[in-house]
């Protein structure tokens, strides 16, 4: 069992390294404006409220999800 745990940890470490390899990439002001304009007004309103003026850009996010995703509004999941 110890060997399989070590292999798993090694695989995870390699995947994390690959994900963070291009961490310096960012969205420029023009792309950000285009994306912002494409958001629904309630989302823009929330983001204006949630993110203070002058906040540093977010480079990485870790997301943990538990539950189901519904791929379509009329779908069950």
PDB file of C-alpha atoms in Angstrom:
ATOM      1  CA  UNK A   1       0.000   0.000   0.000  1.00  0.00           C
ATOM      2  CA  UNK A   2       2.837   2.388   0.771  1.00  0.00           C
ATOM      3  CA  UNK A   3       4.126   2.122  -2.806  1.00  0.00           C
ATOM      4  CA  UNK A   4       0.769   2.981  -4.352  1.00  0.00           C
ATOM      5  CA  UNK A   5       0.368   5.976  -2.035  1.00  0.00           C
ATOM      6  CA  UNK A   6       3.811   7.242  -3.026  1.00  0.00           C
ATOM      7  CA  UNK A   7       3.003   6.821  -6.740  1.00  0.00           C
ATOM      8  CA  UNK A   8      -0.280   8.698  -6.269  1.00  0.00           C
ATOM      9  CA  UNK A   9       1.438  11.555  -4.426  1.00  0.00           C
ATOM     10  CA  UNK A  10       4.093  11.721  -7.123  1.00  0.00           C
ATOM     11  CA  UNK A  11       1.430  11.890  -9.844  1.00  0.00           C
ATOM     12  CA  UNK A  12      -0.475  14.620  -8.017  1.00  0.00           C
ATOM     13  CA  UNK A  13       2.731  16.621  -7.508  1.00  0.00           C
ATOM     14  CA  UNK A  14       3.513  16.364 -11.237  1.00  0.00           C
ATOM     15  CA  UNK A  15      -0.002  17.519 -12.179  1.00  0.00           C
ATOM     16  CA  UNK A  16       0.180  20.464  -9.774  1.00  0.00           C
ATOM     17  CA  UNK A  17       3.556  21.477 -11.206  1.00  0.00           C
ATOM     18  CA  UNK A  18       2.130  21.346 -14.728  1.00  0.00           C
ATOM     19  CA  UNK A  19      -0.904  23.433 -13.731  1.00  0.00           C
ATOM     20  CA  UNK A  20       1.215  26.127 -12.100  1.00  0.00           C
ATOM     21  CA  UNK A  21       3.926  26.173 -14.791  1.00  0.00           C
ATOM     22  CA  UNK A  22       2.236  29.036 -16.683  1.00  0.00           C
ATOM     23  CA  UNK A  23       1.102  30.983 -13.623  1.00  0.00           C
ATOM     24  CA  UNK A  24       2.460  34.308 -14.928  1.00  0.00           C
ATOM     25  CA  UNK A  25      -0.047  34.355 -17.778  1.00  0.00           C
ATOM     26  CA  UNK A  26      -2.732  36.956 -17.238  1.00  0.00           C
ATOM     27  CA  UNK A  27      -5.600  38.637 -19.002  1.00  0.00           C
ATOM     28  CA  UNK A  28      -4.862  42.103 -20.359  1.00  0.00           C
ATOM     29  CA  UNK A  29      -7.126  45.115 -19.815  1.00  0.00           C
ATOM     30  CA  UNK A  30      -8.748  44.822 -23.256  1.00  0.00           C
ATOM     31  CA  UNK A  31      -9.621  41.130 -22.837  1.00  0.00           C
ATOM     32  CA  UNK A  32     -10.870  41.840 -19.317  1.00  0.00           C
ATOM     33  CA  UNK A  33     -13.151  44.635 -20.576  1.00  0.00           C
ATOM     34  CA  UNK A  34     -14.572  42.374 -23.299  1.00  0.00           C
ATOM     35  CA  UNK A  35     -15.232  39.634 -20.777  1.00  0.00           C
ATOM     36  CA  UNK A  36     -16.738  42.125 -18.311  1.00  0.00           C
ATOM     37  CA  UNK A  37     -19.115  43.502 -20.943  1.00  0.00           C
ATOM     38  CA  UNK A  38     -20.302  39.966 -21.696  1.00  0.00           C
ATOM     39  CA  UNK A  39     -21.398  39.275 -18.118  1.00  0.00           C
ATOM     40  CA  UNK A  40     -25.042  39.628 -17.098  1.00  0.00           C
ATOM     41  CA  UNK A  41     -25.753  42.785 -15.079  1.00  0.00           C
ATOM     42  CA  UNK A  42     -26.486  40.922 -11.806  1.00  0.00           C
ATOM     43  CA  UNK A  43     -23.067  39.236 -12.030  1.00  0.00           C
ATOM     44  CA  UNK A  44     -21.310  42.550 -12.732  1.00  0.00           C
ATOM     45  CA  UNK A  45     -23.164  44.153  -9.825  1.00  0.00           C
ATOM     46  CA  UNK A  46     -22.097  41.348  -7.483  1.00  0.00           C
ATOM     47  CA  UNK A  47     -18.470  41.492  -8.620  1.00  0.00           C
ATOM     48  CA  UNK A  48     -18.371  45.277  -8.140  1.00  0.00           C
ATOM     49  CA  UNK A  49     -19.628  44.690  -4.601  1.00  0.00           C
ATOM     50  CA  UNK A  50     -17.413  41.662  -3.822  1.00  0.00           C
ATOM     51  CA  UNK A  51     -14.088  42.853  -5.252  1.00  0.00           C
ATOM     52  CA  UNK A  52     -12.728  46.113  -3.849  1.00  0.00           C
ATOM     53  CA  UNK A  53     -11.321  48.772  -6.163  1.00  0.00           C
ATOM     54  CA  UNK A  54      -7.582  48.282  -6.603  1.00  0.00           C
ATOM     55  CA  UNK A  55      -7.643  44.593  -5.622  1.00  0.00           C
ATOM     56  CA  UNK A  56      -4.717  42.564  -6.906  1.00  0.00           C
ATOM     57  CA  UNK A  57      -5.490  40.173  -9.773  1.00  0.00           C
ATOM     58  CA  UNK A  58      -6.222  36.580  -8.809  1.00  0.00           C
ATOM     59  CA  UNK A  59      -3.664  34.256 -10.349  1.00  0.00           C
ATOM     60  CA  UNK A  60      -4.837  30.886  -9.037  1.00  0.00           C
ATOM     61  CA  UNK A  61      -7.951  29.410  -7.510  1.00  0.00           C
ATOM     62  CA  UNK A  62      -8.490  26.124  -5.760  1.00  0.00           C
ATOM     63  CA  UNK A  63     -12.022  24.859  -6.102  1.00  0.00           C
ATOM     64  CA  UNK A  64     -13.490  21.984  -4.135  1.00  0.00           C
ATOM     65  CA  UNK A  65     -16.912  20.848  -5.302  1.00  0.00           C
ATOM     66  CA  UNK A  66     -19.268  18.408  -3.649  1.00  0.00           C
ATOM     67  CA  UNK A  67     -22.567  17.674  -5.301  1.00  0.00           C
ATOM     68  CA  UNK A  68     -23.975  17.602  -8.804  1.00  0.00           C
ATOM     69  CA  UNK A  69     -23.624  19.913 -11.782  1.00  0.00           C
ATOM     70  CA  UNK A  70     -26.649  20.553 -13.949  1.00  0.00           C
ATOM     71  CA  UNK A  71     -25.398  20.914 -17.548  1.00  0.00           C
ATOM     72  CA  UNK A  72     -28.689  22.361 -18.803  1.00  0.00           C
ATOM     73  CA  UNK A  73     -31.374  24.443 -17.146  1.00  0.00           C
ATOM     74  CA  UNK A  74     -33.984  21.851 -18.068  1.00  0.00           C
ATOM     75  CA  UNK A  75     -31.804  18.906 -17.025  1.00  0.00           C
ATOM     76  CA  UNK A  76     -31.924  16.985 -13.786  1.00  0.00           C
ATOM     77  CA  UNK A  77     -28.170  17.057 -13.246  1.00  0.00           C
TER      78      UNK A  77
END
